[in-house]
mmCIF file of C-alpha atoms and ligand atoms in Angstrom:
data_model
loop_
_atom_site.group_PDB
_atom_site.id
_atom_site.type_symbol
_atom_site.label_atom_id
_atom_site.label_comp_id
_atom_site.label_asym_id
_atom_site.label_seq_id
_atom_site.Cartn_x
_atom_site.Cartn_y
_atom_site.Cartn_z
ATOM 1 C CA MET A 374 62.780 -75.646 -56.137
ATOM 2 C CA ARG A 375 60.502 -73.248 -54.200
ATOM 3 C CA ASN A 376 56.682 -73.384 -54.640
ATOM 4 C CA SER A 377 54.976 -70.398 -56.061
ATOM 5 C CA LEU A 378 53.290 -68.125 -53.647
ATOM 6 C CA LYS A 379 49.601 -67.128 -53.213
ATOM 7 C CA ILE A 380 48.141 -64.612 -50.817
ATOM 8 C CA PHE A 381 44.412 -64.598 -49.854
ATOM 9 C CA THR A 382 42.601 -62.352 -47.439
ATOM 10 C CA GLY A 383 39.580 -62.692 -45.248
ATOM 11 C CA GLY A 384 37.211 -59.766 -44.677
ATOM 12 C CA SER A 385 38.978 -58.163 -41.737
ATOM 13 C CA ASN A 386 41.635 -55.942 -43.432
ATOM 14 C CA PRO A 387 41.489 -56.287 -47.219
ATOM 15 C CA GLU A 388 43.197 -52.910 -47.741
ATOM 16 C CA LEU A 389 46.302 -54.139 -45.946
ATOM 17 C CA ALA A 390 46.243 -57.447 -47.817
ATOM 18 C CA LYS A 391 46.062 -55.563 -51.160
ATOM 19 C CA LYS A 392 48.998 -53.390 -50.142
ATOM 20 C CA ILE A 393 50.978 -56.522 -49.074
ATOM 21 C CA CYS A 394 50.328 -58.035 -52.530
ATOM 22 C CA LYS A 395 51.364 -54.825 -54.261
ATOM 23 C CA HIS A 396 54.671 -54.776 -52.423
ATOM 24 C CA ALA A 397 55.163 -58.549 -52.963
ATOM 25 C CA GLY A 398 54.392 -58.030 -56.669
ATOM 26 C CA ILE A 399 51.608 -60.579 -56.904
ATOM 27 C CA LYS A 400 47.839 -60.423 -57.400
ATOM 28 C CA LEU A 401 45.580 -61.097 -54.413
ATOM 29 C CA GLY A 402 44.069 -64.580 -54.655
ATOM 30 C CA LYS A 403 40.346 -64.826 -55.397
ATOM 31 C CA CYS A 404 37.953 -66.208 -52.851
ATOM 32 C CA GLU A 405 34.452 -65.520 -51.610
ATOM 33 C CA THR A 406 32.706 -65.762 -48.299
ATOM 34 C CA VAL A 407 28.923 -66.252 -48.077
ATOM 35 C CA LYS A 408 27.055 -65.625 -44.864
ATOM 36 C CA PHE A 409 23.776 -67.597 -44.678
ATOM 37 C CA SER A 410 20.623 -66.456 -42.792
ATOM 38 C CA ASN A 411 21.609 -68.797 -39.893
ATOM 39 C CA GLU A 412 24.953 -66.904 -39.662
ATOM 40 C CA ASN A 413 26.952 -69.910 -40.899
ATOM 41 C CA LEU A 414 29.814 -68.948 -43.271
ATOM 42 C CA LYS A 415 30.849 -70.632 -46.493
ATOM 43 C CA VAL A 416 34.244 -69.896 -47.976
ATOM 44 C CA ARG A 417 35.144 -70.806 -51.533
ATOM 45 C CA ILE A 418 38.650 -70.449 -52.898
ATOM 46 C CA LEU A 419 38.167 -69.417 -56.533
ATOM 47 C CA GLU A 420 41.553 -70.476 -57.968
ATOM 48 C CA SER A 421 43.724 -73.519 -57.675
ATOM 49 C CA VAL A 422 46.207 -73.655 -54.761
ATOM 50 C CA ARG A 423 47.452 -77.225 -55.376
ATOM 51 C CA GLY A 424 51.172 -77.390 -54.534
ATOM 52 C CA LYS A 425 51.365 -73.718 -53.612
ATOM 53 C CA ASP A 426 52.657 -71.883 -50.518
ATOM 54 C CA VAL A 427 49.571 -70.025 -49.344
ATOM 55 C CA TYR A 428 49.430 -67.074 -47.022
ATOM 56 C CA VAL A 429 46.050 -66.089 -45.582
ATOM 57 C CA VAL A 430 45.850 -62.574 -44.144
ATOM 58 C CA GLN A 431 43.292 -62.047 -41.419
ATOM 59 C CA SER A 432 43.636 -59.530 -38.578
ATOM 60 C CA SER A 433 41.684 -59.223 -35.394
ATOM 61 C CA CYS A 434 39.241 -56.505 -36.426
ATOM 62 C CA PRO A 435 35.494 -56.300 -35.732
ATOM 63 C CA PRO A 436 33.546 -58.536 -35.980
ATOM 64 C CA VAL A 437 36.447 -60.316 -34.294
ATOM 65 C CA ASN A 438 34.815 -63.661 -33.555
ATOM 66 C CA GLU A 439 33.286 -63.973 -37.089
ATOM 67 C CA ASN A 440 36.730 -63.105 -38.596
ATOM 68 C CA ILE A 441 38.385 -65.869 -36.611
ATOM 69 C CA MET A 442 35.820 -68.325 -37.860
ATOM 70 C CA GLU A 443 36.252 -67.155 -41.449
ATOM 71 C CA LEU A 444 40.042 -67.622 -41.131
ATOM 72 C CA LEU A 445 39.717 -71.151 -39.791
ATOM 73 C CA ILE A 446 37.295 -72.076 -42.587
ATOM 74 C CA MET A 447 39.591 -70.530 -45.227
ATOM 75 C CA ILE A 448 42.576 -72.490 -43.889
ATOM 76 C CA ASP A 449 40.529 -75.682 -43.886
ATOM 77 C CA ALA A 450 39.298 -75.065 -47.409
ATOM 78 C CA ILE A 451 42.856 -74.395 -48.628
ATOM 79 C CA LYS A 452 44.143 -77.483 -46.908
ATOM 80 C CA HIS A 453 41.573 -79.681 -48.546
ATOM 81 C CA ALA A 454 42.515 -78.010 -51.943
ATOM 82 C CA LYS A 455 45.989 -79.552 -51.462
ATOM 83 C CA ALA A 456 48.117 -76.443 -50.824
ATOM 84 C CA ASP A 457 51.717 -77.402 -50.034
ATOM 85 C CA SER A 458 51.837 -75.114 -47.027
ATOM 86 C CA ILE A 459 49.498 -72.686 -45.334
ATOM 87 C CA THR A 460 50.670 -69.666 -43.291
ATOM 88 C CA ALA A 461 48.126 -67.754 -41.203
ATOM 89 C CA VAL A 462 49.159 -64.096 -41.363
ATOM 90 C CA LEU A 463 47.679 -62.288 -38.317
ATOM 91 C CA PRO A 464 48.894 -58.672 -38.285
ATOM 92 C CA TYR A 465 46.976 -58.203 -35.001
ATOM 93 C CA TYR A 466 46.634 -61.529 -33.180
ATOM 94 C CA PRO A 467 43.107 -62.330 -31.881
ATOM 95 C CA TYR A 468 42.543 -62.389 -28.043
ATOM 96 C CA VAL A 469 46.221 -61.341 -27.648
ATOM 97 C CA ARG A 470 45.618 -59.991 -24.159
ATOM 98 C CA SER A 471 44.086 -63.252 -22.898
ATOM 99 C CA ASP A 472 47.548 -64.728 -22.576
ATOM 100 C CA LYS A 473 47.707 -65.867 -18.897
ATOM 101 C CA LYS A 474 45.606 -67.460 -16.171
ATOM 102 C CA ASP A 475 45.684 -64.561 -13.729
ATOM 103 C CA GLU A 476 42.252 -65.341 -12.244
ATOM 104 C CA PRO A 477 40.609 -68.645 -11.296
ATOM 105 C CA ARG A 478 38.466 -70.391 -13.859
ATOM 106 C CA ILE A 479 39.327 -68.338 -16.895
ATOM 107 C CA SER A 480 40.505 -69.346 -20.395
ATOM 108 C CA ILE A 481 43.899 -68.552 -21.841
ATOM 109 C CA THR A 482 42.181 -67.779 -25.029
ATOM 110 C CA ALA A 483 45.278 -66.656 -26.988
ATOM 111 C CA ARG A 484 46.388 -70.324 -26.513
ATOM 112 C CA LEU A 485 43.007 -71.593 -27.604
ATOM 113 C CA ILE A 486 43.343 -69.514 -30.843
ATOM 114 C CA ALA A 487 46.795 -71.210 -31.406
ATOM 115 C CA ASP A 488 45.194 -74.634 -31.043
ATOM 116 C CA LEU A 489 42.393 -73.762 -33.414
ATOM 117 C CA LEU A 490 44.801 -72.490 -36.082
ATOM 118 C CA GLU A 491 46.846 -75.658 -35.890
ATOM 119 C CA THR A 492 43.717 -77.878 -35.938
ATOM 120 C CA ALA A 493 42.339 -76.014 -39.046
ATOM 121 C CA GLY A 494 45.603 -76.826 -40.854
ATOM 122 C CA ALA A 495 47.983 -73.853 -40.565
ATOM 123 C CA ASP A 496 51.609 -74.934 -41.022
ATOM 124 C CA ARG A 497 53.068 -71.581 -39.901
ATOM 125 C CA VAL A 498 51.987 -68.348 -38.310
ATOM 126 C CA MET A 499 53.151 -64.825 -39.065
ATOM 127 C CA THR A 500 52.097 -62.069 -36.671
ATOM 128 C CA MET A 501 53.128 -58.771 -35.330
ATOM 129 C CA ASN A 502 53.923 -57.201 -31.893
ATOM 130 C CA LEU A 503 52.353 -59.839 -29.610
ATOM 131 C CA HIS A 504 51.236 -58.391 -26.247
ATOM 132 C CA SER A 505 53.629 -60.840 -24.754
ATOM 133 C CA PRO A 506 56.210 -62.574 -27.024
ATOM 134 C CA GLN A 507 55.708 -65.819 -25.070
ATOM 135 C CA ILE A 508 52.414 -66.311 -27.019
ATOM 136 C CA ALA A 509 54.678 -67.645 -29.849
ATOM 137 C CA GLY A 510 55.342 -70.572 -27.452
ATOM 138 C CA PHE A 511 51.597 -71.520 -27.502
ATOM 139 C CA PHE A 512 52.240 -73.013 -30.976
ATOM 140 C CA ARG A 513 53.937 -76.267 -31.977
ATOM 141 C CA ILE A 514 54.281 -74.868 -35.503
ATOM 142 C CA PRO A 515 56.857 -72.166 -36.391
ATOM 143 C CA VAL A 516 55.805 -68.529 -35.668
ATOM 144 C CA ASP A 517 57.380 -65.546 -37.353
ATOM 145 C CA HIS A 518 56.961 -62.618 -34.877
ATOM 146 C CA LEU A 519 57.421 -59.382 -36.797
ATOM 147 C CA LEU A 520 58.019 -56.121 -34.896
ATOM 148 C CA ALA A 521 56.808 -52.670 -35.983
ATOM 149 C CA GLY A 522 59.017 -50.670 -33.562
ATOM 150 C CA LYS A 523 61.663 -49.812 -36.192
ATOM 151 C CA LEU A 524 58.916 -48.362 -38.396
ATOM 152 C CA LEU A 525 57.681 -46.152 -35.464
ATOM 153 C CA CYS A 526 61.305 -45.113 -34.533
ATOM 154 C CA ASP A 527 62.214 -44.319 -38.202
ATOM 155 C CA TYR A 528 59.128 -41.991 -38.264
ATOM 156 C CA TYR A 529 60.329 -40.173 -35.156
ATOM 157 C CA LYS A 530 63.940 -40.053 -36.345
ATOM 158 C CA LYS A 531 62.789 -38.380 -39.534
ATOM 159 C CA LYS A 532 60.513 -35.888 -37.617
ATOM 160 C CA GLY A 533 63.196 -35.084 -34.960
ATOM 161 C CA VAL A 534 63.205 -35.961 -31.260
ATOM 162 C CA GLU A 535 64.795 -32.935 -29.673
ATOM 163 C CA ASN A 536 63.988 -32.455 -25.977
ATOM 164 C CA CYS A 537 61.949 -35.720 -25.967
ATOM 165 C CA VAL A 538 61.559 -38.406 -23.287
ATOM 166 C CA VAL A 539 60.213 -41.855 -23.943
ATOM 167 C CA VAL A 540 57.520 -42.701 -21.407
ATOM 168 C CA ALA A 541 56.606 -46.274 -20.495
ATOM 169 C CA PRO A 542 52.876 -46.330 -19.670
ATOM 170 C CA ASP A 543 53.329 -49.136 -17.105
ATOM 171 C CA ALA A 544 55.967 -51.304 -15.424
ATOM 172 C CA GLY A 545 55.215 -54.174 -17.853
ATOM 173 C CA SER A 546 56.129 -52.040 -20.863
ATOM 174 C CA ALA A 547 59.293 -50.485 -19.267
ATOM 175 C CA LYS A 548 61.661 -53.027 -20.867
ATOM 176 C CA ARG A 549 60.197 -52.383 -24.327
ATOM 177 C CA ALA A 550 60.056 -48.598 -23.813
ATOM 178 C CA GLY A 551 63.731 -48.770 -22.786
ATOM 179 C CA VAL A 552 64.586 -50.289 -26.185
ATOM 180 C CA TYR A 553 62.616 -47.453 -27.834
ATOM 181 C CA ALA A 554 64.626 -44.941 -25.707
ATOM 182 C CA ILE A 555 67.933 -46.564 -26.686
ATOM 183 C CA THR A 556 66.989 -46.761 -30.398
ATOM 184 C CA LEU A 557 65.991 -43.027 -30.420
ATOM 185 C CA GLY A 558 68.914 -41.964 -28.068
ATOM 186 C CA LEU A 559 66.472 -40.549 -25.518
ATOM 187 C CA PRO A 560 65.971 -40.699 -21.734
ATOM 188 C CA LEU A 561 63.246 -42.919 -20.237
ATOM 189 C CA ALA A 562 60.496 -42.308 -17.692
ATOM 190 C CA ILE A 563 58.327 -45.083 -16.272
ATOM 191 C CA LEU A 564 54.734 -44.670 -14.983
ATOM 192 C CA ASP A 565 53.200 -46.908 -12.386
ATOM 193 C CA LYS A 566 49.793 -47.890 -13.924
ATOM 194 C CA ARG A 567 47.549 -50.343 -12.226
ATOM 195 C CA ARG A 568 44.334 -52.037 -13.326
ATOM 196 C CA ASN A 569 42.227 -53.418 -10.508
ATOM 197 C CA ASP A 570 39.320 -55.104 -12.250
ATOM 198 C CA ASP A 571 37.726 -55.840 -15.639
ATOM 199 C CA SER A 572 36.334 -52.279 -16.102
ATOM 200 C CA GLU A 573 39.217 -51.567 -18.524
ATOM 201 C CA LYS A 574 40.035 -48.491 -16.335
ATOM 202 C CA ALA A 575 43.649 -47.931 -15.384
ATOM 203 C CA LYS A 576 45.059 -45.555 -12.741
ATOM 204 C CA ILE A 577 48.536 -43.906 -12.568
ATOM 205 C CA HIS A 578 50.098 -43.963 -9.162
ATOM 206 C CA ASN A 579 53.744 -42.744 -9.587
ATOM 207 C CA VAL A 580 56.363 -41.577 -12.186
ATOM 208 C CA ILE A 581 60.040 -42.570 -12.227
ATOM 209 C CA GLY A 582 62.191 -40.181 -14.272
ATOM 210 C CA GLU A 583 62.326 -36.566 -15.509
ATOM 211 C CA VAL A 584 59.497 -35.335 -17.726
ATOM 212 C CA LYS A 585 58.905 -31.622 -16.836
ATOM 213 C CA GLY A 586 59.185 -29.226 -19.776
ATOM 214 C CA MET A 587 59.913 -32.103 -22.172
ATOM 215 C CA ARG A 588 58.116 -33.602 -25.181
ATOM 216 C CA ALA A 589 56.849 -36.966 -24.051
ATOM 217 C CA LEU A 590 56.671 -39.914 -26.481
ATOM 218 C CA ILE A 591 54.505 -42.805 -25.264
ATOM 219 C CA PHE A 592 54.992 -46.199 -26.991
ATOM 220 C CA ASP A 593 52.515 -49.027 -26.509
ATOM 221 C CA ASP A 594 51.659 -52.243 -28.318
ATOM 222 C CA GLU A 595 47.973 -51.317 -28.720
ATOM 223 C CA ILE A 596 45.403 -48.662 -28.049
ATOM 224 C CA ALA A 597 41.957 -50.122 -27.325
ATOM 225 C CA THR A 598 39.579 -47.942 -25.201
ATOM 226 C CA GLY A 599 42.344 -45.280 -25.025
ATOM 227 C CA GLY A 600 41.999 -45.435 -21.163
ATOM 228 C CA SER A 601 45.676 -46.222 -20.615
ATOM 229 C CA ILE A 602 46.972 -43.476 -22.895
ATOM 230 C CA LEU A 603 44.507 -40.933 -21.583
ATOM 231 C CA GLU A 604 45.517 -41.649 -18.018
ATOM 232 C CA VAL A 605 49.121 -41.196 -19.025
ATOM 233 C CA VAL A 606 48.257 -37.897 -20.823
ATOM 234 C CA LYS A 607 46.486 -36.621 -17.710
ATOM 235 C CA ALA A 608 49.347 -37.644 -15.440
ATOM 236 C CA LEU A 609 51.974 -36.110 -17.788
ATOM 237 C CA GLU A 610 50.037 -32.894 -18.099
ATOM 238 C CA SER A 611 49.947 -32.463 -14.324
ATOM 239 C CA LEU A 612 53.702 -33.070 -14.244
ATOM 240 C CA GLY A 613 54.317 -30.086 -16.590
ATOM 241 C CA VAL A 614 55.173 -31.953 -19.845
ATOM 242 C CA ARG A 615 55.296 -29.536 -22.785
ATOM 243 C CA GLU A 616 53.761 -31.773 -25.449
ATOM 244 C CA ILE A 617 52.547 -35.365 -25.510
ATOM 245 C CA GLU A 618 52.592 -37.856 -28.444
ATOM 246 C CA ALA A 619 51.702 -41.535 -28.495
ATOM 247 C CA ALA A 620 52.700 -44.264 -30.895
ATOM 248 C CA CYS A 621 50.897 -47.588 -30.820
ATOM 249 C CA VAL A 622 51.212 -50.563 -33.136
ATOM 250 C CA HIS A 623 47.646 -51.851 -33.097
ATOM 251 C CA ALA A 624 44.921 -49.162 -33.401
ATOM 252 C CA VAL A 625 42.001 -51.144 -31.946
ATOM 253 C CA LEU A 626 40.266 -47.832 -30.993
ATOM 254 C CA SER A 627 37.156 -49.442 -29.401
ATOM 255 C CA GLY A 628 34.134 -47.659 -27.933
ATOM 256 C CA THR A 629 34.503 -43.893 -27.596
ATOM 257 C CA ALA A 630 38.334 -44.014 -27.820
ATOM 258 C CA VAL A 631 38.600 -41.771 -30.934
ATOM 259 C CA GLU A 632 36.241 -39.118 -29.557
ATOM 260 C CA ARG A 633 38.062 -38.986 -26.220
ATOM 261 C CA LEU A 634 41.508 -38.933 -27.801
ATOM 262 C CA GLY A 635 40.342 -36.228 -30.183
ATOM 263 C CA LYS A 636 39.306 -34.041 -27.193
ATOM 264 C CA SER A 637 42.405 -34.807 -25.121
ATOM 265 C CA ALA A 638 45.665 -32.925 -24.815
ATOM 266 C CA LEU A 639 47.414 -35.633 -26.849
ATOM 267 C CA ALA A 640 49.051 -33.774 -29.750
ATOM 268 C CA LYS A 641 49.620 -36.657 -32.112
ATOM 269 C CA LEU A 642 48.775 -40.384 -32.324
ATOM 270 C CA VAL A 643 50.916 -42.507 -34.594
ATOM 271 C CA VAL A 644 49.624 -45.945 -35.354
ATOM 272 C CA THR A 645 49.938 -48.662 -38.026
ATOM 273 C CA ASP A 646 47.405 -50.344 -40.310
ATOM 274 C CA THR A 647 47.489 -53.810 -38.699
ATOM 275 C CA VAL A 648 43.865 -53.148 -37.729
ATOM 276 C CA THR A 649 41.430 -51.563 -40.245
ATOM 277 C CA ILE A 650 40.794 -47.922 -39.285
ATOM 278 C CA PRO A 651 37.461 -46.830 -40.898
ATOM 279 C CA PRO A 652 37.236 -43.172 -42.173
ATOM 280 C CA GLU A 653 35.106 -42.060 -39.223
ATOM 281 C CA LYS A 654 37.921 -43.109 -36.838
ATOM 282 C CA ARG A 655 40.636 -41.196 -38.674
ATOM 283 C CA ILE A 656 41.100 -37.895 -36.814
ATOM 284 C CA PRO A 657 43.514 -35.085 -37.868
ATOM 285 C CA LYS A 658 45.986 -35.803 -35.052
ATOM 286 C CA MET A 659 46.389 -39.435 -36.266
ATOM 287 C CA VAL A 660 49.254 -40.556 -38.494
ATOM 288 C CA ILE A 661 48.919 -44.035 -39.968
ATOM 289 C CA LEU A 662 52.051 -45.905 -41.012
ATOM 290 C CA SER A 663 51.737 -49.007 -43.093
ATOM 291 C CA VAL A 664 53.155 -52.340 -42.148
ATOM 292 C CA ALA A 665 52.466 -53.776 -45.649
ATOM 293 C CA GLU A 666 55.941 -53.536 -47.011
ATOM 294 C CA LEU A 667 57.322 -55.353 -43.953
ATOM 295 C CA PHE A 668 54.772 -58.140 -44.199
ATOM 296 C CA ALA A 669 55.369 -58.414 -47.961
ATOM 297 C CA LYS A 670 59.129 -58.739 -47.509
ATOM 298 C CA ALA A 671 58.657 -61.277 -44.698
ATOM 299 C CA ILE A 672 56.234 -63.327 -46.830
ATOM 300 C CA VAL A 673 58.617 -63.311 -49.834
ATOM 301 C CA CYS A 674 61.624 -64.231 -47.694
ATOM 302 C CA SER A 675 59.719 -67.062 -45.927
ATOM 303 C CA ASN A 676 58.505 -68.396 -49.292
ATOM 304 C CA ARG A 677 62.166 -68.313 -50.556
ATOM 305 C CA GLY A 678 63.417 -69.891 -47.387
ATOM 306 C CA SER A 679 65.617 -66.897 -46.496
ATOM 307 C CA SER A 680 66.024 -65.146 -43.166
ATOM 308 C CA ILE A 681 63.566 -62.463 -42.059
ATOM 309 C CA SER A 682 65.240 -61.220 -38.858
ATOM 310 C CA GLY A 683 67.105 -58.480 -40.638
ATOM 311 C CA LEU A 684 63.859 -56.855 -41.739
ATOM 312 C CA PHE A 685 62.990 -55.381 -38.271
ATOM 313 C CA GLY A 686 64.489 -54.515 -34.951
ATOM 314 C CA LYS A 687 63.986 -55.744 -31.348
ATOM 315 C CA ILE A 688 60.692 -53.962 -30.524
HETATM 316 C C1 LIG B 702 48.293 -53.096 -21.755
HETATM 317 O O1 LIG B 702 48.989 -53.824 -21.057
HETATM 318 C C2 LIG B 702 48.597 -52.676 -23.167
HETATM 319 O O2 LIG B 702 49.956 -52.580 -23.424
HETATM 320 C C3 LIG B 702 47.859 -51.482 -23.566
HETATM 321 O O3 LIG B 702 48.309 -50.423 -22.728
HETATM 322 C C4 LIG B 702 46.422 -51.622 -23.360
HETATM 323 O O4 LIG B 702 46.021 -52.766 -24.065
HETATM 324 C C5 LIG B 702 45.644 -50.459 -23.959
HETATM 325 O O5 LIG B 702 44.282 -50.645 -23.683
HETATM 326 P P1 LIG B 702 43.353 -49.372 -23.465
HETATM 327 O O6 LIG B 702 43.544 -48.411 -24.616
HETATM 328 O O7 LIG B 702 41.951 -49.988 -23.400
HETATM 329 O O8 LIG B 702 43.733 -48.805 -22.146
#
C-alpha cells in the first residue's frame, strides 16, 4: 500500500508550491521558519509526517544560500520526525552552473549540493532542466529530471511558428536547440558564443545557418544577467532578423537584466515560474508559463510508484 503524500515548501517559491498542491489536490503542509538575530534558522514542521512520503519544494531563488540552508534543515527535521521518504523538489537546482572543474582550485559546487542533500536525509531528488544532465550523476540517490521544453514548444505551437528559425545561443546548446527545432518543425541556426573570464560577459563570433528576414526563436536553459541573450539579440539584429523572441526555463533575471531586456529589441521573453519572479521584474514583453502542473503530476506519479517519463519530452 502506498504512503500518503505531504508537500511542504521553504521560503523560496511558495507561490509555485501552492500551485503544485492545487494541481495535486492536497493542502500545503504547515511549517515555520524562524530567523534569529545571529542569522541562524530554526524550522518547525507543524504537522505529523510519520510514515508519510514527503516532498519539500525549494528553488534556487534569492537569498540562494539561506534557502539552501533552510532546505537542508527542513529535510533534517522531517527525517527526525520519521517520514518514510523525503524528496527534495528543486525546480531550479542551486549552483547548477558550477558543474565542472574547468579551472584549477575551484569547487564543483553542484556536486557539493548533491552531497549536502544526501547527508541531510533526502531519499530522492526531483528537479528541472539541469544546466548539464550529468549533474543527476552527482547523486547516489534517484533523481527525477523533469524537462520544460514541451511546455515552451506547446506555447509556440499554439501561437504559430511561421517563418521562424530556432537559434542556439552557443555551441553547447546546439544539440538541445536542435531538438527544439525538430519538435517545432523549424530550421536551426547556431551562434558561436564565447566567455573568456568570470565577468559574466559573452561575445558572439560567428553564425551558422540562415536567419535573414526570419523570426528568431532563442531557447536557453536560464537567463541570468541577460548578457547571453542580449548579445544574441544584437548579433541577430545586425544579421537582418525580422523579429526576435527568447524562451528560457529558469528566469533568474539577476542585476539589471530586466531593465536591459526591457530596452532591447527582444520582442518577447517566455519563461517559467521555477524561480520566483517578483512584480517589479514582470515586464509587458514577458510571458510566464507555469510548471506547477508538471511537478504535481510527477509528484503524484512518483508517490504512486508509476512512470513519469510520459509527462514531458526530451528537452
Ligand atoms: C549558459 O551556458 C547558459 O545556457 C545560459 O546562456 C546562461 O546561463 C545565461 O546567463 P546570462 O543571462 O548571465 O548570460
